[in-house]
Amino acid sequence: MQALGSFAIILSILSVHATVYFQEQFLDGADAWKTRWLDSKHKADYGEWKLTAGNFYGDAEKDKGLQTSQDAHFYAASARFEPFSNEGKTLVIQFTVKHEQKIDCGGGYVKVFPSTLNQAEMHGDSQYYIMFGPDICGYSTKKVHVIFNYKGKNHLIKKEVKCKDDELTHLYTLILNPNQTYEVKIDNEKVESGTLEEDWDFLPAKTIKDPEAKKPEDWDDRPKMDDAEDTKPENWDVAENIPDPDAKKPDDWDEDMDGEWEPPVIPNPEYKGEWKPKQIDNPNYKGAWVHPEIDNPEYAADSTIYKFDDISVLGLDLWQVKSGTIFDNFLITDDVKEAEEFGAETWGVTKEPEKKMKREEDDKKRKEEEGKNKEQATEEEGEEEGEEEGEEEGEEEGEEEETPEEGTEEEEAPGKDEL
């Protein structure tokens, strides 16, 4: 197993209130994290990670995290910790994500693996226990993945859990309880919750339609029926269209050449459409027939869906079109309050300063852009004025060239003394 340094908070921290199985904030220098996080070698062209707080942040040191640095690349890195089982205990997985690059398509999720994972060969098909976190691609995909592996198959949550899609840092938390309930939180606020059995298709349905049951032949499910005593009026049947009474044969109509003239037809104002008898309540109506259900013989309750016996690796295994996402403040614990407090002490402290710096950066860029636009407009105005001055000078030069010719004619004209 990879040696753990003095600053590696990866080993379990036991306390009266909680057990912290894994915690990572990247606070121990530029390269120390590389002793804890192992890059996969499964592909030769995985993207490179760099440790940075990004272009804007709440704290230049505390907000440093792993950032994707190359566009259109897969990324794969993982950190190992002492194996544990969440049997009979709450499992909390939490981390922060910042898509400061205005992400267009890419993952922002983590995966939790068993100890059997070969970290050097981790890749997209490596079997994991849990996959959790945001995933964004275009306008259609902006969701939080919550995927659990059950009996060798990955099961996606049936609900749509929306993720944040702005450029700020957000805190994502997954809570898995031994009573088979779960909760998803974003920024320490609940956004979804429920039960594992209801919100995932881990198990067959509890009941199925009785294959032996059939709808009775005399079952009448028509709420209304034709009134047998209603009869069609005698004057009901009239033509839908009639010849236009106001139409006249053209004066130049030649029946030998054009054939017999027939007036055009127009909708018949007396036409009432197809006659149908009026509807009355059906005295034999029994309501909609409901197919009876029976217990599904293939269903077997399982109170251990939530349980994972060998949790030991946290991995980042994802693809990004536009790089720049920063991952930080990882925590795996068995205590919800511990996670809330950790989130408040990390993301909670730096979120407002980060927003402030982001606004200042945006204002600076906006002013620079306005200055460039103003400068460009001034240059264009100067060019237009120069063109106009050039045209005026050209006209003046033309007038000056004509003036001497007029003077020459005056000089050549005979004076009075010569006449």
Coordinates of C-alpha atoms in Angstrom, one line a residue:
M1 CA 0.0 0.0 0.0
Q2 CA 1.2 3.5 -0.8
A3 CA 2.9 5.2 2.1
L4 CA 1.0 8.0 3.7
G5 CA 2.8 11.3 4.7
S6 CA 2.4 13.2 7.9
F7 CA -0.1 15.6 6.2
A8 CA -2.1 12.8 4.6
I9 CA -5.4 13.0 6.3
I10 CA -6.4 9.9 4.4
L11 CA -6.2 7.5 7.4
S12 CA -9.2 7.1 9.6
I13 CA -9.6 9.7 12.3
L14 CA -11.6 8.4 15.2
S15 CA -13.6 10.6 17.6
V16 CA -16.5 10.3 20.0
H17 CA -18.9 11.8 17.4
A18 CA -17.7 10.6 14.0
T19 CA -15.3 8.5 12.0
V20 CA -13.6 10.3 9.1
Y21 CA -12.4 7.7 6.7
F22 CA -11.0 10.1 4.1
Q23 CA -10.3 13.9 4.0
E24 CA -8.4 15.8 1.5
Q25 CA -7.9 19.6 1.2
F26 CA -4.5 19.8 -0.5
L27 CA -3.1 22.1 2.1
D28 CA 0.4 20.6 2.3
G29 CA 2.3 22.1 -0.6
A30 CA 2.4 22.0 -4.4
D31 CA 3.5 18.4 -4.9
A32 CA 2.7 16.6 -1.6
W33 CA -0.7 15.5 -3.0
K34 CA 1.1 13.4 -5.6
T35 CA 2.2 11.0 -2.8
R36 CA -1.5 10.3 -2.1
W37 CA -3.1 10.5 -5.5
L38 CA -2.1 8.1 -8.2
D39 CA -2.6 8.7 -11.9
S40 CA -3.9 5.9 -14.0
K41 CA -1.7 4.6 -16.8
H42 CA -4.5 2.7 -18.6
K43 CA -4.4 5.3 -21.3
A44 CA -1.2 7.1 -22.5
D45 CA -3.0 10.4 -23.2
Y46 CA -4.9 11.1 -19.9
G47 CA -5.1 14.8 -19.1
E48 CA -2.8 16.4 -16.6
W49 CA -3.9 17.7 -13.2
K50 CA -2.6 20.8 -11.6
L51 CA -3.0 22.2 -8.1
T52 CA -4.5 25.7 -8.2
A53 CA -7.2 27.9 -6.7
G54 CA -8.2 29.1 -10.1
N55 CA -8.7 32.5 -11.5
F56 CA -10.9 33.6 -8.7
Y57 CA -11.3 32.3 -5.1
G58 CA -12.2 33.0 -1.5
D59 CA -8.7 32.1 -0.2
A60 CA -5.7 31.7 -2.4
E61 CA -4.4 28.7 -0.3
K62 CA -7.4 27.0 1.2
D63 CA -9.2 27.0 -2.2
K64 CA -6.5 25.1 -4.0
G65 CA -7.7 21.9 -5.5
L66 CA -7.1 19.5 -8.4
Q67 CA -7.9 21.2 -11.7
T68 CA -8.3 19.6 -15.1
S69 CA -5.8 21.4 -17.4
Q70 CA -6.2 20.1 -21.0
D71 CA -9.2 20.4 -23.2
A72 CA -10.8 17.3 -24.8
H73 CA -9.1 14.8 -22.5
F74 CA -10.0 11.9 -20.2
Y75 CA -8.8 12.2 -16.6
A76 CA -8.1 9.4 -14.1
A77 CA -6.6 9.7 -10.7
S78 CA -7.4 8.1 -7.3
A79 CA -6.5 8.1 -3.6
R80 CA -6.5 5.0 -1.4
F81 CA -7.4 4.8 2.3
E82 CA -8.0 2.1 4.9
P83 CA -10.8 -0.3 3.8
F84 CA -14.1 -0.1 5.8
S85 CA -17.7 -1.3 5.6
N86 CA -20.7 1.0 6.1
E87 CA -22.8 -1.9 7.5
G88 CA -25.1 -0.5 10.1
K89 CA -23.7 3.0 9.7
T90 CA -24.5 6.2 7.7
L91 CA -22.2 6.8 4.8
V92 CA -21.5 10.4 3.8
I93 CA -19.6 11.4 0.6
Q94 CA -18.9 15.1 0.1
F95 CA -16.7 17.3 -2.0
T96 CA -16.6 20.7 -3.8
V97 CA -16.6 21.4 -7.5
K98 CA -15.9 24.6 -9.4
H99 CA -16.5 24.8 -13.2
E100 CA -14.8 28.2 -13.6
Q101 CA -14.3 27.6 -17.3
K102 CA -18.0 27.9 -18.2
I103 CA -18.1 24.1 -18.8
D104 CA -19.9 23.0 -22.0
C105 CA -19.5 19.2 -21.6
G106 CA -17.8 17.3 -18.9
G107 CA -18.1 15.3 -15.7
G108 CA -17.7 16.7 -12.2
Y109 CA -18.4 13.5 -10.2
V110 CA -16.4 11.1 -8.0
K111 CA -16.4 7.3 -7.8
V112 CA -15.9 5.1 -4.8
F113 CA -14.1 1.8 -5.3
P114 CA -13.4 -1.4 -3.4
S115 CA -9.8 -2.1 -2.3
T116 CA -9.4 -4.6 -5.2
L117 CA -9.1 -1.7 -7.6
N118 CA -5.8 -1.5 -9.5
Q119 CA -5.3 2.2 -9.4
A120 CA -2.7 2.2 -12.1
E121 CA -5.2 0.6 -14.4
M122 CA -8.4 2.5 -13.4
H123 CA -10.6 3.4 -16.3
G124 CA -14.2 4.1 -17.3
D125 CA -15.2 0.4 -17.1
S126 CA -13.5 -0.3 -13.7
Q127 CA -16.2 -1.6 -11.4
Y128 CA -17.1 0.9 -8.6
Y129 CA -19.5 1.0 -5.7
I130 CA -20.9 4.5 -6.0
M131 CA -20.7 7.3 -8.6
F132 CA -21.9 10.7 -7.4
G133 CA -21.7 14.3 -8.6
P134 CA -22.6 16.7 -11.3
D135 CA -22.5 16.0 -15.0
I136 CA -23.1 18.7 -17.7
C137 CA -23.3 18.4 -21.4
G138 CA -25.0 21.1 -23.5
Y139 CA -28.4 22.3 -22.5
S140 CA -30.0 18.9 -22.1
T141 CA -27.7 17.3 -19.5
K142 CA -27.3 19.2 -16.2
K143 CA -27.8 16.6 -13.6
V144 CA -26.4 15.0 -10.4
H145 CA -25.5 11.3 -10.9
V146 CA -26.3 9.0 -8.1
I147 CA -25.4 5.5 -9.2
F148 CA -25.0 2.4 -7.0
N149 CA -23.6 -0.9 -8.0
Y150 CA -25.8 -3.8 -6.8
K151 CA -24.9 -7.4 -7.5
G152 CA -22.5 -6.4 -10.3
K153 CA -24.8 -4.0 -12.1
N154 CA -24.8 -0.2 -12.0
H155 CA -28.2 1.3 -11.2
L156 CA -29.1 5.0 -12.0
I157 CA -31.5 7.0 -9.9
K158 CA -34.9 7.3 -11.5
K159 CA -35.3 10.9 -10.4
E160 CA -33.9 13.9 -12.2
V161 CA -31.6 15.8 -9.8
K162 CA -30.5 19.1 -11.2
C163 CA -26.9 20.3 -10.6
K164 CA -25.5 23.8 -10.5
D165 CA -24.1 25.0 -13.8
D166 CA -22.5 28.4 -13.0
E167 CA -18.8 29.1 -12.5
L168 CA -18.7 29.2 -8.7
T169 CA -17.7 26.5 -6.2
H170 CA -20.5 24.3 -5.0
L171 CA -20.6 21.7 -2.2
Y172 CA -22.1 18.2 -3.1
T173 CA -23.1 15.8 -0.4
L174 CA -24.6 12.2 -0.6
I175 CA -26.0 10.6 2.5
L176 CA -26.7 6.9 2.5
N177 CA -28.5 5.5 5.6
P178 CA -28.7 1.9 6.9
N179 CA -32.5 2.2 6.9
Q180 CA -32.1 2.3 3.1
T181 CA -33.0 6.0 2.7
Y182 CA -30.8 8.6 1.0
E183 CA -30.4 12.3 0.7
V184 CA -28.6 14.6 -1.8
K185 CA -27.5 18.0 -0.8
I186 CA -26.1 20.9 -2.7
D187 CA -24.5 23.7 -0.7
N188 CA -25.6 22.1 2.5
E189 CA -29.3 22.3 1.4
K190 CA -31.4 19.2 0.6
V191 CA -32.4 18.9 -3.0
E192 CA -33.6 15.3 -3.1
S193 CA -34.3 12.3 -0.8
G194 CA -36.2 9.1 -0.7
T195 CA -35.7 5.3 -0.4
L196 CA -33.4 3.1 -2.3
E197 CA -36.1 0.6 -3.3
E198 CA -38.4 3.2 -4.7
D199 CA -36.0 5.5 -6.5
W200 CA -33.8 2.8 -8.1
D201 CA -34.7 -0.5 -9.9
F202 CA -32.5 -2.7 -7.7
L203 CA -35.3 -5.3 -7.1
P204 CA -38.1 -6.7 -9.2
A205 CA -41.6 -5.2 -8.6
K206 CA -43.3 -6.4 -5.5
T207 CA -46.5 -7.2 -7.4
I208 CA -47.3 -8.1 -11.0
K209 CA -50.4 -8.4 -13.0
D210 CA -52.2 -11.7 -12.5
P211 CA -51.5 -13.6 -15.7
E212 CA -54.6 -15.7 -15.0
A213 CA -57.0 -12.7 -14.7
K214 CA -58.9 -11.6 -17.7
K215 CA -61.4 -8.9 -18.3
P216 CA -65.0 -10.4 -18.2
E217 CA -66.7 -10.5 -21.5
D218 CA -69.8 -8.7 -20.1
W219 CA -67.7 -6.0 -18.5
D220 CA -69.1 -2.7 -19.8
D221 CA -66.6 0.1 -19.4
R222 CA -68.5 2.7 -21.5
P223 CA -69.6 5.6 -19.2
K224 CA -71.9 6.9 -22.0
M225 CA -74.0 5.3 -24.6
D226 CA -76.3 6.2 -27.6
D227 CA -79.8 7.1 -26.7
A228 CA -81.9 4.4 -28.4
E229 CA -84.9 6.7 -28.5
D230 CA -83.2 9.5 -30.2
T231 CA -84.0 9.7 -34.0
K232 CA -82.6 11.7 -36.8
P233 CA -84.7 14.7 -37.9
E234 CA -86.3 14.3 -41.4
N235 CA -84.7 17.4 -42.8
W236 CA -81.2 16.5 -41.5
D237 CA -79.8 15.0 -44.7
V238 CA -78.8 17.9 -46.9
A239 CA -75.8 18.3 -49.3
E240 CA -72.6 19.5 -47.7
N241 CA -72.0 21.8 -50.8
I242 CA -74.5 23.5 -53.1
P243 CA -74.2 25.5 -56.4
D244 CA -73.5 29.1 -55.9
P245 CA -76.8 30.8 -56.6
D246 CA -75.1 34.1 -57.4
A247 CA -72.7 32.7 -59.9
K248 CA -73.3 33.6 -63.6
K249 CA -71.9 32.0 -66.7
P250 CA -69.2 34.2 -68.2
D251 CA -70.3 36.1 -71.4
D252 CA -67.4 34.6 -73.3
W253 CA -68.2 31.0 -72.3
D254 CA -68.3 28.8 -75.4
E255 CA -70.0 25.5 -74.7
D256 CA -68.6 24.0 -77.9
M257 CA -65.1 24.8 -76.7
D258 CA -65.4 24.8 -72.9
G259 CA -68.2 22.3 -72.4
E260 CA -71.3 22.7 -70.4
W261 CA -71.0 25.5 -67.8
E262 CA -71.6 24.5 -64.2
P263 CA -71.7 27.0 -61.4
P264 CA -69.1 26.7 -58.7
V265 CA -70.2 25.1 -55.4
I266 CA -70.2 26.8 -52.0
P267 CA -70.7 25.4 -48.4
N268 CA -74.3 24.7 -47.7
P269 CA -75.4 26.9 -44.8
E270 CA -78.1 24.2 -44.0
Y271 CA -75.6 21.4 -43.7
K272 CA -75.3 20.1 -40.1
G273 CA -72.7 17.4 -40.6
E274 CA -73.1 13.7 -39.8
W275 CA -76.0 13.0 -37.4
K276 CA -75.2 11.1 -34.2
P277 CA -77.7 10.2 -31.5
K278 CA -77.3 12.0 -28.3
Q279 CA -75.4 10.4 -25.4
I280 CA -76.9 9.3 -22.1
D281 CA -75.5 7.7 -19.0
N282 CA -74.8 4.0 -19.4
P283 CA -76.9 2.2 -16.7
N284 CA -74.6 -0.9 -17.1
Y285 CA -71.3 1.1 -16.7
K286 CA -69.0 -0.7 -14.2
G287 CA -66.0 1.6 -14.4
A288 CA -62.6 1.0 -15.9
W289 CA -61.5 -2.6 -15.4
V290 CA -58.3 -2.8 -13.3
H291 CA -56.1 -5.8 -13.9
P292 CA -55.7 -7.4 -10.5
E293 CA -52.2 -7.9 -9.2
I294 CA -50.5 -10.7 -7.3
D295 CA -47.3 -10.9 -5.3
N296 CA -44.3 -11.3 -7.6
P297 CA -42.8 -14.7 -7.0
E298 CA -39.4 -13.2 -8.2
Y299 CA -39.4 -10.4 -5.6
A300 CA -37.3 -10.9 -2.5
A301 CA -36.8 -8.1 -0.1
D302 CA -33.2 -7.1 0.6
S303 CA -32.3 -4.9 3.6
T304 CA -28.6 -4.7 2.6
I305 CA -28.8 -2.8 -0.6
Y306 CA -27.1 0.2 1.1
K307 CA -24.2 -1.9 2.3
F308 CA -20.7 -1.9 0.8
D309 CA -18.2 -4.0 2.6
D310 CA -14.8 -2.9 1.2
I311 CA -14.8 0.8 0.6
S312 CA -11.2 1.9 0.0
V313 CA -10.6 4.2 -2.9
L314 CA -11.9 7.5 -4.1
G315 CA -11.4 8.3 -7.8
L316 CA -11.8 11.0 -10.4
D317 CA -12.6 9.2 -13.7
L318 CA -14.1 11.6 -16.2
W319 CA -14.0 13.3 -19.6
Q320 CA -14.0 17.0 -20.3
V321 CA -14.3 18.9 -23.5
K322 CA -13.3 22.3 -21.9
S323 CA -11.0 21.9 -19.0
G324 CA -10.7 24.0 -15.9
T325 CA -12.8 22.2 -13.2
I326 CA -11.4 22.3 -9.7
F327 CA -12.1 19.5 -7.2
D328 CA -11.5 20.1 -3.5
N329 CA -12.6 19.4 0.1
F330 CA -13.1 15.7 -0.2
L331 CA -14.7 14.0 2.8
I332 CA -15.9 10.5 3.5
T333 CA -17.4 10.0 7.0
D334 CA -20.2 8.3 8.9
D335 CA -21.6 11.4 10.5
V336 CA -23.9 13.9 8.8
K337 CA -23.2 16.7 11.3
E338 CA -19.5 16.3 10.8
A339 CA -20.0 16.7 7.0
E340 CA -22.2 19.8 7.6
E341 CA -19.6 21.4 9.8
F342 CA -16.7 20.5 7.5
G343 CA -18.6 22.0 4.6
A344 CA -19.3 25.2 6.6
E345 CA -15.7 25.5 7.7
T346 CA -14.4 25.1 4.1
W347 CA -16.8 26.1 1.3
G348 CA -19.0 28.1 3.8
V349 CA -16.1 30.4 4.7
T350 CA -14.8 31.1 1.2
K351 CA -17.9 31.2 -0.9
E352 CA -18.7 34.9 -0.3
P353 CA -15.1 36.1 -0.8
E354 CA -15.1 34.0 -4.0
K355 CA -18.3 35.6 -5.2
K356 CA -16.8 39.1 -4.5
M357 CA -13.6 38.3 -6.4
K358 CA -15.6 36.9 -9.3
R359 CA -17.7 40.1 -9.5
E360 CA -14.6 42.2 -9.4
E361 CA -13.0 40.2 -12.1
D362 CA -16.1 40.4 -14.2
D363 CA -16.4 44.2 -13.7
K364 CA -12.7 44.5 -14.7
K365 CA -13.2 42.5 -17.8
R366 CA -16.4 44.4 -18.7
K367 CA -14.6 47.8 -18.3
E368 CA -11.7 46.6 -20.3
E369 CA -14.1 45.4 -23.1
E370 CA -16.0 48.7 -23.0
G371 CA -12.6 50.6 -23.2
K372 CA -11.6 48.5 -26.2
N373 CA -14.9 49.1 -27.9
K374 CA -14.7 52.9 -27.2
E375 CA -11.2 53.0 -28.5
Q376 CA -12.2 51.1 -31.6
A377 CA -15.1 53.4 -32.2
T378 CA -12.9 56.4 -31.8
E379 CA -10.4 55.0 -34.4
E380 CA -13.3 54.3 -36.8
E381 CA -14.6 57.9 -36.4
G382 CA -11.1 59.2 -37.0
E383 CA -10.8 57.1 -40.2
E384 CA -14.1 58.4 -41.4
E385 CA -13.1 62.0 -40.7
G386 CA -9.8 61.5 -42.5
E387 CA -11.7 60.1 -45.5
E388 CA -14.0 63.2 -45.5
E389 CA -11.1 65.6 -45.2
G390 CA -9.3 63.8 -48.0
E391 CA -12.4 64.2 -50.2
E392 CA -12.7 67.9 -49.3
E393 CA -9.0 68.5 -50.1
G394 CA -9.5 66.7 -53.4
E395 CA -12.3 69.0 -54.3
E396 CA -10.3 72.1 -53.3
E397 CA -7.4 71.0 -55.5
G398 CA -9.7 70.6 -58.4
E399 CA -11.0 74.1 -58.0
E400 CA -7.4 75.5 -57.8
E401 CA -6.5 73.7 -61.0
E402 CA -9.5 75.3 -62.8
T403 CA -8.7 78.9 -61.5
P404 CA -5.5 79.5 -63.5
E405 CA -7.2 78.5 -66.8
E406 CA -9.8 81.2 -66.2
G407 CA -7.1 83.7 -65.4
T408 CA -5.2 82.8 -68.6
E409 CA -8.3 83.4 -70.7
E410 CA -8.6 86.9 -69.0
E411 CA -4.9 87.6 -69.8
E412 CA -5.3 86.5 -73.4
A413 CA -8.4 88.6 -73.9
P414 CA -7.6 91.9 -75.9
G415 CA -7.5 95.1 -74.0
K416 CA -9.3 98.4 -74.9
D417 CA -6.1 99.9 -76.3
E418 CA -5.6 97.0 -78.6
L419 CA -9.1 97.4 -80.1

